[in-house]
Coordinates of C-alpha atoms in Angstrom, one line a residue:
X1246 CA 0.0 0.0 0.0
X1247 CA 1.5 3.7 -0.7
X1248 CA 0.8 6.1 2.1
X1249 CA 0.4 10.0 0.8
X1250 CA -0.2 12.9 2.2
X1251 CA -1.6 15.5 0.1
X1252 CA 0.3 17.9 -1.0
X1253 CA -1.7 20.6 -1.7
X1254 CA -3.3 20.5 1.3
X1255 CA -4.2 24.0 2.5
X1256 CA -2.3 24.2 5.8
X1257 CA 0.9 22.6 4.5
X1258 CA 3.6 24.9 4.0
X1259 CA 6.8 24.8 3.0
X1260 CA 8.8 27.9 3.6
X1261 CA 10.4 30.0 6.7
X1262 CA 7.6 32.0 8.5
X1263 CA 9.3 35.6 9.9
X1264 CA 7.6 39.0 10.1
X1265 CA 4.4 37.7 8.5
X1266 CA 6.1 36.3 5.3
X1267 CA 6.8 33.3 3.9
X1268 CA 10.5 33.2 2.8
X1269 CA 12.9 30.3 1.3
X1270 CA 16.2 29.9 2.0
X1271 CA 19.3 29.0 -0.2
X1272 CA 18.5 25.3 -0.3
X1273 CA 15.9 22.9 0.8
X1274 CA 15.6 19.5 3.2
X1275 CA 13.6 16.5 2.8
X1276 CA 10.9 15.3 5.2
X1277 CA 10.4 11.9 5.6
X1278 CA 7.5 9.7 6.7
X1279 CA 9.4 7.3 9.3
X1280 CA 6.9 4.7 8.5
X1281 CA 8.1 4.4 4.8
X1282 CA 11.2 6.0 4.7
X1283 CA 9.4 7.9 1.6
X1284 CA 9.8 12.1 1.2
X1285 CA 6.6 13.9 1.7
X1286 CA 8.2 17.2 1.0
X1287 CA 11.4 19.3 0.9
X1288 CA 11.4 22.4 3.6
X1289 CA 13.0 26.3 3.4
X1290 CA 16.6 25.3 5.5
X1291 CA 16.9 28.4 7.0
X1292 CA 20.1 29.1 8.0
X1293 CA 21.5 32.1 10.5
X1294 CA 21.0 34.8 8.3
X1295 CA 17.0 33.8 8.6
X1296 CA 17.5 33.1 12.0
X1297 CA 19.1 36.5 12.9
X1298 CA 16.4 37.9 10.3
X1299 CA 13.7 36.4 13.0
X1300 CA 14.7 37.8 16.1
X1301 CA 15.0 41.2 14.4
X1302 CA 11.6 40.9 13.4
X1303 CA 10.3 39.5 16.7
X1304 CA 12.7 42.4 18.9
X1305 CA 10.8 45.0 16.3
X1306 CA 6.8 43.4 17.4
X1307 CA 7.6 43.3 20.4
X1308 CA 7.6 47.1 20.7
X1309 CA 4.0 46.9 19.4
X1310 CA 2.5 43.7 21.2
X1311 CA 3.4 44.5 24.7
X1312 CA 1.1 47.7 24.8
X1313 CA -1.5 45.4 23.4
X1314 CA -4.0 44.7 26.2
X1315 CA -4.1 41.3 28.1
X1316 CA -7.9 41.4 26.7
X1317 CA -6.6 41.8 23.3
X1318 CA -3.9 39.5 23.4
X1319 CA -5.8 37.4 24.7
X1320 CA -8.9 37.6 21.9
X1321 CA -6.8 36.6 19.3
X1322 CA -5.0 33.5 21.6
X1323 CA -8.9 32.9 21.6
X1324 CA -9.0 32.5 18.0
X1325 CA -6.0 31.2 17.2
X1326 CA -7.5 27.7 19.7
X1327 CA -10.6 28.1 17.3
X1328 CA -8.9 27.1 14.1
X1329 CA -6.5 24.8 15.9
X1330 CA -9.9 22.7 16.7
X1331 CA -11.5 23.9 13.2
X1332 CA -8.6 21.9 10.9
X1333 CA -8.1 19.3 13.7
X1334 CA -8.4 16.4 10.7
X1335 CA -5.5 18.0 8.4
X1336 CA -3.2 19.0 11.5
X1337 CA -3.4 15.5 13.1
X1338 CA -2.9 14.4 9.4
X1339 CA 0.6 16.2 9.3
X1340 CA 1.6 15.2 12.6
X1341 CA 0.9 11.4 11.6
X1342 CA 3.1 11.9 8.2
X1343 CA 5.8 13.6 9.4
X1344 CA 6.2 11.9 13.3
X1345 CA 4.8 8.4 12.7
X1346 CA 1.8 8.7 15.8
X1347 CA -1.6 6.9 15.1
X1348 CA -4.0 9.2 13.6
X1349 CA -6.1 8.8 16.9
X1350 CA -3.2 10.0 19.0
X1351 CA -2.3 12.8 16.1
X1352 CA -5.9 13.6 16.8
X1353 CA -5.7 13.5 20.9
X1354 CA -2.3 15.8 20.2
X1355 CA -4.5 18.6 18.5
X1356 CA -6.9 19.1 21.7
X1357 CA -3.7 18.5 23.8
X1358 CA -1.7 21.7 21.5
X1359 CA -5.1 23.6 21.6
X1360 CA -6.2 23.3 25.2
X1361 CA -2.5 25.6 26.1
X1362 CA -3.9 28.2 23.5
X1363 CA -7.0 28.2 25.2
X1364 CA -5.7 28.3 29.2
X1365 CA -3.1 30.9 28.1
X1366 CA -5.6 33.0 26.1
X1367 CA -7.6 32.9 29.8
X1368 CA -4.5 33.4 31.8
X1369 CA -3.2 36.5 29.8
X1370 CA -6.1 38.4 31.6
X1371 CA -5.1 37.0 35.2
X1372 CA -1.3 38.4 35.2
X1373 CA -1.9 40.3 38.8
X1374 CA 0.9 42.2 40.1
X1375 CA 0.9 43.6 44.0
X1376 CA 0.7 46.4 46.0
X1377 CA 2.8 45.8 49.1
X1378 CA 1.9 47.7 52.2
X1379 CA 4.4 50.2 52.9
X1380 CA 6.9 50.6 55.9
X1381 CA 6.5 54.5 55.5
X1382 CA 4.1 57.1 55.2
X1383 CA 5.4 58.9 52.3
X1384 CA 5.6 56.0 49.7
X1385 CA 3.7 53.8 48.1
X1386 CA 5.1 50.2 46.9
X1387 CA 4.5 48.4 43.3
X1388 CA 5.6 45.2 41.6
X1389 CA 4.6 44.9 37.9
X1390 CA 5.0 42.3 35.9
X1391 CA 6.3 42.7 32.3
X1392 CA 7.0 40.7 29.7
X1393 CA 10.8 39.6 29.0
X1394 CA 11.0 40.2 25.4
X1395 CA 11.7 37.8 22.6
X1396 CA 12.0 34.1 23.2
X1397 CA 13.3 31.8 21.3
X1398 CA 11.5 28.5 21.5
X1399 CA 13.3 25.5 20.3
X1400 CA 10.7 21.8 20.2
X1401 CA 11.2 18.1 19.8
X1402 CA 9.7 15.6 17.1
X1403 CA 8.0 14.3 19.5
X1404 CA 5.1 16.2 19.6
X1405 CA 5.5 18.7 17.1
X1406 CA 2.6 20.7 18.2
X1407 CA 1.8 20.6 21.4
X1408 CA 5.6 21.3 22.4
X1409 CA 5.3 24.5 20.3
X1410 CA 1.6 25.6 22.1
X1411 CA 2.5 24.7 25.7
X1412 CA 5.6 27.3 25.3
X1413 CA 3.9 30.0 22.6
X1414 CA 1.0 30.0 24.2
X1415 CA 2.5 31.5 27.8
X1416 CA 5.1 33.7 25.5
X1417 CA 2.0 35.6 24.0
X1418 CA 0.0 35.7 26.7
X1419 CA 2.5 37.5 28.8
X1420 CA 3.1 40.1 25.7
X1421 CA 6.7 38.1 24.7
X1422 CA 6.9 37.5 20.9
X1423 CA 8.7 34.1 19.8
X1424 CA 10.8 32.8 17.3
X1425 CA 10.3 29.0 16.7
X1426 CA 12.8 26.0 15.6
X1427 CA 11.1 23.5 15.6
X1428 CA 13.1 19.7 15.2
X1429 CA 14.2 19.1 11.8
X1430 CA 11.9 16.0 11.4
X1431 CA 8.9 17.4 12.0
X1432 CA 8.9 21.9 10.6
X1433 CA 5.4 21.1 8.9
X1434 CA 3.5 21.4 11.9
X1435 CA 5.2 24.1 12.7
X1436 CA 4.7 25.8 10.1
X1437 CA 1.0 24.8 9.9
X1438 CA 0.7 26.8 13.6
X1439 CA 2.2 29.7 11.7
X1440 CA -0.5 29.8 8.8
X1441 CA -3.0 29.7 11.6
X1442 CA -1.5 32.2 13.5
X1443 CA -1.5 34.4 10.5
X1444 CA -5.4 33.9 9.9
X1445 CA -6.1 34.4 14.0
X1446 CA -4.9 37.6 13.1
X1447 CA -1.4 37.7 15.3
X1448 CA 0.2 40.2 14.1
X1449 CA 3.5 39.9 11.9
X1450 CA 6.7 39.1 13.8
X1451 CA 4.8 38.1 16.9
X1452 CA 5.2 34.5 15.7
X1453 CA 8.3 33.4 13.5
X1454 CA 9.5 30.1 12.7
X1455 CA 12.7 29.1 11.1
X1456 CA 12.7 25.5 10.0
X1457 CA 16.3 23.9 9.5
X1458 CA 18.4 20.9 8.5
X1459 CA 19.9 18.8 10.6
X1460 CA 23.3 20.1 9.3
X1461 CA 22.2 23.8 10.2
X1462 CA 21.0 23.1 13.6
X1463 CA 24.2 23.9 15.2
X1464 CA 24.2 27.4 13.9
X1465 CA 20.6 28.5 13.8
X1466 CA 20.6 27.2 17.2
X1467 CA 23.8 29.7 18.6
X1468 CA 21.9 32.9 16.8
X1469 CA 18.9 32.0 19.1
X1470 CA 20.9 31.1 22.0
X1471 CA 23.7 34.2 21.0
X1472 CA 22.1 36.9 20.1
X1473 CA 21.9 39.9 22.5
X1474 CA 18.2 40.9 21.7
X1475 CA 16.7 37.5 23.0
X1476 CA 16.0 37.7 26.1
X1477 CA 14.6 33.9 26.5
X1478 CA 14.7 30.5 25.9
X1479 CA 12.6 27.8 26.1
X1480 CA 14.0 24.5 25.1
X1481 CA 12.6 21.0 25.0
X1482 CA 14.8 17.8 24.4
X1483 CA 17.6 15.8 25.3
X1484 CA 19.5 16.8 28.2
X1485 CA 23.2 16.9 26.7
X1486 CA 21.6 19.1 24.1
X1487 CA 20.2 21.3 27.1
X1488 CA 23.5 21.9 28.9
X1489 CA 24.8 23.1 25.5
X1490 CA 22.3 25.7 25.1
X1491 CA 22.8 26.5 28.7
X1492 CA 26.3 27.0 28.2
X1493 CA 25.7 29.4 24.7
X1494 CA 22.9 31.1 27.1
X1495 CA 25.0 32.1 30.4
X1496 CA 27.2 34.8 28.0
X1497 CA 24.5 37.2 28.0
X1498 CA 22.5 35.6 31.0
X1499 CA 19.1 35.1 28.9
X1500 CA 15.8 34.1 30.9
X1501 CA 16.0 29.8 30.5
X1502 CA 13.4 26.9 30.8
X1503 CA 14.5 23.4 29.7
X1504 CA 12.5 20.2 29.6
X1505 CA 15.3 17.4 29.2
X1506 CA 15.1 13.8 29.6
X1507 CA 13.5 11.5 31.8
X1508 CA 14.1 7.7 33.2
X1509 CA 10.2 7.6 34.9
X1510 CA 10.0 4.6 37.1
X1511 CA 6.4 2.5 37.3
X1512 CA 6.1 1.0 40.4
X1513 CA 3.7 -1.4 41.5
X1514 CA 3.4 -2.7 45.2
X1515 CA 2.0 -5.2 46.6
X1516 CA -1.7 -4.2 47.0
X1517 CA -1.9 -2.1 44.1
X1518 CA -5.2 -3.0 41.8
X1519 CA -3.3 -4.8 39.6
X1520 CA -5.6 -4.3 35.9
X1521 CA -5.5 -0.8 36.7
X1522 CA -2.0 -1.1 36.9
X1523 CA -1.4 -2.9 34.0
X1524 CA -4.0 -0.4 32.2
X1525 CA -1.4 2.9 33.7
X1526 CA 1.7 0.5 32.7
X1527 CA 0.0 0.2 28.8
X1528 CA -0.8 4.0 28.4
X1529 CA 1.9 5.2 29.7
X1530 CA 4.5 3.5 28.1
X1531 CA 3.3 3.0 24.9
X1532 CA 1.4 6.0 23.2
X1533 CA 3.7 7.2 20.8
X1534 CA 5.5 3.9 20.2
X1535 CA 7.3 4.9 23.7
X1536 CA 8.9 7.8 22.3
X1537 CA 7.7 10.6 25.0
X1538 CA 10.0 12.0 28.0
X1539 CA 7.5 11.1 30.5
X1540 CA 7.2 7.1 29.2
X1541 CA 7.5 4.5 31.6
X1542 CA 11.3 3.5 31.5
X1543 CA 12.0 1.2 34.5
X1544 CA 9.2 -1.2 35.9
X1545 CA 10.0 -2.3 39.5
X1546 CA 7.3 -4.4 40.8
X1547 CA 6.8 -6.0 44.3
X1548 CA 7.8 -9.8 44.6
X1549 CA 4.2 -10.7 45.5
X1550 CA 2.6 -9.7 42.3
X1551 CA 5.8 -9.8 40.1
X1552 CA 4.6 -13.1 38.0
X1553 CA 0.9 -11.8 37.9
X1554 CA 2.2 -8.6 36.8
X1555 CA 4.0 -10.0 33.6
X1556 CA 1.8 -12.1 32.6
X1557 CA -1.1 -9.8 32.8
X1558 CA 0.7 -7.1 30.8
X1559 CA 1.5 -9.8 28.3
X1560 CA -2.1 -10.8 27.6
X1561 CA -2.7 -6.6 27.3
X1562 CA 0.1 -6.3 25.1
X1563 CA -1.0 -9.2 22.7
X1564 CA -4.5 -7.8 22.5
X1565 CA -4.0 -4.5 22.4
X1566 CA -1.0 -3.3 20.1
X1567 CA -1.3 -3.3 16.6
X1568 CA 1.6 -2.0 14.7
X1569 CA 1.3 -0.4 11.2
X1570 CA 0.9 3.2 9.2
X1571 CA 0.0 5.9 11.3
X1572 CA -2.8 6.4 8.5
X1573 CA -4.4 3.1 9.3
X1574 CA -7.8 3.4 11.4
X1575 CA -6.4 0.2 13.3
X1576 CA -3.1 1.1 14.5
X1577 CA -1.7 1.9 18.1
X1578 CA 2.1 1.5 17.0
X1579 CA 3.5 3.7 14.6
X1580 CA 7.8 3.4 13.2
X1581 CA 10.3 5.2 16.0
X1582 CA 11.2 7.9 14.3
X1583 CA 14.3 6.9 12.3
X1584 CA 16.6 3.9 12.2
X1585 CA 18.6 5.2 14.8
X1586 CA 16.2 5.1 17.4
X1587 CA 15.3 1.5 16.6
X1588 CA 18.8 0.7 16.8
X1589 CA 18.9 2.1 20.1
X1590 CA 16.1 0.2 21.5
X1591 CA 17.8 -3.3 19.9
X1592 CA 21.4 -2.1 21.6
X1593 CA 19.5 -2.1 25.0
X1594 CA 17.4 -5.3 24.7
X1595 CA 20.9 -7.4 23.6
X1596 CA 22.9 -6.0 26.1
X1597 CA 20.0 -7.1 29.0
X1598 CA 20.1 -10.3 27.3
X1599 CA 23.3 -10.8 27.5
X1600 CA 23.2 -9.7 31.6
X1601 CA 20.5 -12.4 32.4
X1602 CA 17.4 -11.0 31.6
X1603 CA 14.6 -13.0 29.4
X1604 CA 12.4 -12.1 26.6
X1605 CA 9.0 -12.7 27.2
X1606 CA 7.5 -10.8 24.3
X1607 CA 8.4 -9.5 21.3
X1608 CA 12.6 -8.4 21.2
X1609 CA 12.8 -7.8 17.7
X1610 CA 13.4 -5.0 15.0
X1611 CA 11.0 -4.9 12.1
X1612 CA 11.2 -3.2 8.5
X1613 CA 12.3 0.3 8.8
X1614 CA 12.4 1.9 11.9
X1615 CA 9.4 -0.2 13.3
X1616 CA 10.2 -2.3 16.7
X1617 CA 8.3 -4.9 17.9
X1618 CA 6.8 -4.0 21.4
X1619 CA 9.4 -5.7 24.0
X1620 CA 8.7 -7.2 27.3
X1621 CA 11.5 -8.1 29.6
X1622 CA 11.6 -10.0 32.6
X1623 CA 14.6 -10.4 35.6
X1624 CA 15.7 -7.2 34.7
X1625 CA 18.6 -6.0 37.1
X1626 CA 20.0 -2.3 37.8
X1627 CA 23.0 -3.1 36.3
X1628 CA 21.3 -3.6 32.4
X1629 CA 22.0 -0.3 30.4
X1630 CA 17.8 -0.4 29.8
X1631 CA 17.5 0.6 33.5
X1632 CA 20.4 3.6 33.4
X1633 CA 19.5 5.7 30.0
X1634 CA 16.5 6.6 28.5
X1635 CA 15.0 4.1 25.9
X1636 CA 12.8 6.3 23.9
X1637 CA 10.7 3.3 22.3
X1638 CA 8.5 0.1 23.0
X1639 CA 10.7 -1.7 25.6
X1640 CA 8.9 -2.6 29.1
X1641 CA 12.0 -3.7 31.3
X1642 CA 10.2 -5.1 34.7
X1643 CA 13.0 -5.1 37.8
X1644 CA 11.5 -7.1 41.0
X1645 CA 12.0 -5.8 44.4
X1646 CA 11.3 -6.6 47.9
X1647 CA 10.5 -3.4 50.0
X1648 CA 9.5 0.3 49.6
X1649 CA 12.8 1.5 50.7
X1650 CA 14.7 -0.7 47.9
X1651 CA 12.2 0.4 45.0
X1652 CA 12.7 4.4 46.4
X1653 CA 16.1 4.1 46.4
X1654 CA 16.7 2.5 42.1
X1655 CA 13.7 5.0 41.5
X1656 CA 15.6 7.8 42.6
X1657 CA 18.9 6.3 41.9
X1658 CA 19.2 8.7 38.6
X1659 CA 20.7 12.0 37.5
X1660 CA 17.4 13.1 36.1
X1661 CA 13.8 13.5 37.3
X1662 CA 11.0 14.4 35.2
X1663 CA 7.7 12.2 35.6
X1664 CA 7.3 8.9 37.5
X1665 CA 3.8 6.5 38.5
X1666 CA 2.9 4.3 41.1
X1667 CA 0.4 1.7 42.1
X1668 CA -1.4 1.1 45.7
X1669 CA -4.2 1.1 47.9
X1670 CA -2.5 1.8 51.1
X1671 CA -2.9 5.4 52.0
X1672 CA -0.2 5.9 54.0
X1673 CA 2.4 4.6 51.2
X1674 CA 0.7 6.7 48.7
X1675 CA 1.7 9.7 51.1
X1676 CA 4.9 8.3 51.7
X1677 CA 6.4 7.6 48.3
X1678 CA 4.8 10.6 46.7
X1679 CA 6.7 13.2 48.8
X1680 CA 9.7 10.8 48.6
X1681 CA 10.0 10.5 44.5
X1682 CA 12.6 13.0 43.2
X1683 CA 10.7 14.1 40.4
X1684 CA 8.7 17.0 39.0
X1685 CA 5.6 15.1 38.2
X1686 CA 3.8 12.0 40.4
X1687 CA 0.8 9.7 38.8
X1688 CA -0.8 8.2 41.8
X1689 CA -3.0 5.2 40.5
X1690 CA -2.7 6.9 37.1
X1691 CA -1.1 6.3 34.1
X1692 CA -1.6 10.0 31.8
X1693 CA -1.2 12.6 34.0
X1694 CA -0.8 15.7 31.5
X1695 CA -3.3 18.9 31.7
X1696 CA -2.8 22.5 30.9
X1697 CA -4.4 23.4 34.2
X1698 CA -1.3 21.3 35.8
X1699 CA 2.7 22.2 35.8
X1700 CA 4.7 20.3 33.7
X1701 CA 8.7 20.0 34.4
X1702 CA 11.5 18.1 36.0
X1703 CA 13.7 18.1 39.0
X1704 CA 17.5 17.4 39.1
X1705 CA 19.2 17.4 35.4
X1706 CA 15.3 16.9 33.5
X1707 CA 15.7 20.8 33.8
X1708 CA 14.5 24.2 35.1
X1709 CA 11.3 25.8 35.2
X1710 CA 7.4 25.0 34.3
X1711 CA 5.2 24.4 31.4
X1712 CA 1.2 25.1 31.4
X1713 CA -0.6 25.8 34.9
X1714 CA -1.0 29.3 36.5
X1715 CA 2.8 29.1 36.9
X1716 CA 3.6 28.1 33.7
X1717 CA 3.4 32.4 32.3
X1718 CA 6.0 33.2 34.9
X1719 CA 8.6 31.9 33.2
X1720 CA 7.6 35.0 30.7
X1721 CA 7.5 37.7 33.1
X1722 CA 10.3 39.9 34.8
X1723 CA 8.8 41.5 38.1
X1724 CA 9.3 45.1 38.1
X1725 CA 9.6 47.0 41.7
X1726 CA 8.4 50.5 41.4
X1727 CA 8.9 52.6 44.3
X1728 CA 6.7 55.9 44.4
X1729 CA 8.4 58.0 46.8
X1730 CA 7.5 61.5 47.8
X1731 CA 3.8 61.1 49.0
X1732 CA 4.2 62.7 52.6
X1733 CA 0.5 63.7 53.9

């Protein structure tokens, strides 16, 4: 069967976005489909000239869009959600071609991307600054907040919308204007935002984005990391790449928030509901073929319900994956994203092979950059599956004894973004919450994502929050203004 996406499909562009134009670049790059290897299209490779081009254009709006109202601003945030939600079909559509996802989790990605335009189009109006009572007579004390300036917002494949929306959406809501790179397998999402954008009625240079090669990565990213009129950034992705861009970002001491790796434990004692459990384990690790940074990496599970555990999320696994075409009504696996990923997956099933644990399903590599969903049992925190990241369908389940020894691997890691957990007993739900050194806890739950709720990480998964009432802040300076010379 050959898999196309339409090419003249209204929302799928092509070019750079900056200052409300659409511009090319010297040369072009291919998109692929990871599911076929096939090019849908070739992209603008903007290089720094564009980049530097962008923030120009975004330092010159945001003269203009700060002294917009927060009603204002947050009218057209307002509209902006409306067509997200209005061309759901053909966005999902592009996310499925160019990222590999199911169509129904392309689909579930939309609402996800649009739900942070809509929260930040109703927290624009709620950006309350203080009036601090006074320890004299003669003065009167004022904190404002104002916006930083221009940020430049750099996204995974991963989810090549939402990632831009959950960080845009707080940018313009505070009165910051952005400059976007979004991840070189996945611009036409991107780009589809910025089409949108343009019919919400954002004004030029508010929102610029400046796809790019793999090969001009390196120097797009040091303009938007470099240059002395951003004031921001906002990156999401691996965590080596994240101290890089911290490094390039201390010279002129920009505003940062990173969203870096994870390692999220699933842990499952003893009196946890154990379908529900297997139910979490299924969602969590395997929508979007395992490729998110708040997957389920390491299973521990209590001796007592270790066997029943396996087995159980055997049978759910048999029954419930089906691998395939994004495209296809049918599928819940899509391809990792390229070969290398897949290869990175077999590396770390061999080498827990070769230290004593056992296949129990799956454990193989498939056409392409397809992986067949992997369950591994008498896993042991010495296998390299337990101490990096996987990014794909591999379920490695370590069996432990007591609380204390499944807090102490859990938190036995350099990063800490999101982590679960399964029991009935009240007083070890209180306990190993608070104990879990990690940004984000699912208690008896297996998707724990909402705009109304912070997303972020402890330890090296980064700094700073995503979405929430906190989530704007990371936009904002807060301006003390002291009015003196008020004596009665």
């Amino acid at each position: 069967i050959s898999y196309s996406l339409d090419v003249s499909a209204p929302l799928l562009r092509t070019q750079g976005y900056v200052d409300g134009r659409w511009i090319s670049a010297a040369s072009v790059f291919p998109v692929l489909d990871p599911a076929t290897g096939q090019e849908i299209v070739r992209v603008s490779d903007c290089g720094p000239a564009e980049a530097k081009q962008a923030v120009d254009a975004a330092y010159k709006a945001f003269h203009s869009w700060k002294q917009y109202t927060a009603k204002e601003r947050s009218v057209l945030l307002r509209k902006w959600f409306e067509l997200l939600l209005l061309h759901k079909d053909e966005l999902a559509q592009l996310i499925t071609f160019e990222c590999g996802k199911p169509m129904r989790e392309s689909l579930g990605e939309i609402s996800y991307s649009a739900s942070f335009l809509e929260w930040f189009s109703e927290e624009a109006r709620r950006v309350y600054g203080d009036i601090v009572p006074s320890p004299a007579k003669d003065r009167k004390l004022l904190l404002l907040k104002q916006p930083v300036g221009v940020a430049s917002i750099i996204t995974p494949w991963n989810f090549p919308s939402a990632m831009i929306t959950r960080k845009v959406g707080a940018a313009l809501a505070a009165g910051c204007t952005v400059v976007v790179k979004p991840a070189e397998d996945t611009p036409l999402s991107a780009l589809a935002l910025a089409e949108l954008a343009e019919q919400a009625g954002i004004p030029a240079g508010v929102f610029n984005v400046v796809p790019c090669s793999r090969e001009s990565t390196p120097s797009v990213g040091r303009v938007l990391c470099t240059d002395p009129l951003v004031a921001k950034i906002s990156f999401t992705g691996s965590t080596a790449t994240g101290k890089v861009l911290l490094k390039m970002a201390a010279d002129t001491v920009k505003k940062v928030s990173m969203e870096l790796g994870g390692h999220a434990p699933f842990i499952v004692f003893d009196s946890a509901d154990l379908d529900k459990a297997v139910g979490g384990a299924m969602a969590s690790k395997f929508r979007n073929s395992g490729q998110t940074c708040v997957c389920s990496n390491r299973f521990l599970v209590q001796s007592a319900v270790y066997d029943r555990f396996v087995e159980k999320l055997g049978g759910a696994m048999d029954a419930e994956l089906r691998l395939g075409h994004g495209s296809e009504p049918d599928t819940t696996q899509g391809p990792l994203i390229n070969a290398r990923a897949a290869e990175k997956v077999l590396h770390q099933i061999s080498d827990a092979v070769s230290r004593g644990a056992k296949v129990v399903k799956g454990g193989k590599r498939l056409d392409g950059s397809f992986m067949e969903p992997t369950l591994l049992a008498d896993v042991t925190a010495d296998m390299l599956c337990t101490k990096e990241e996987t990014f794909g369908p591999l379920v490695p389940v370590i069996r432990f004894n007591t609380e204390e020894e499944a807090l102490a691997v859990a938190n036995a890691t350099s990063v800490g973004l999101a982590g679960y957990f399964y029991s009935q007993d009240v007083r070890q739900i209180w306990r190993v919450a608070e104990a879990l050194e990690l940004g984000i806890v699912g208690v008896n739950e297996g998707l724990v994502s909402t705009p109304e709720a912070t997303f972020g990480g402890v330890k090296e998964s980064g700094l700073g929050r995503e979405g929430s009432k906190y989530g704007i802040d990371e936009y904002l300076e807060v301006k003390y203004v002291c009015f003196g010379g008020l004596k009665p």
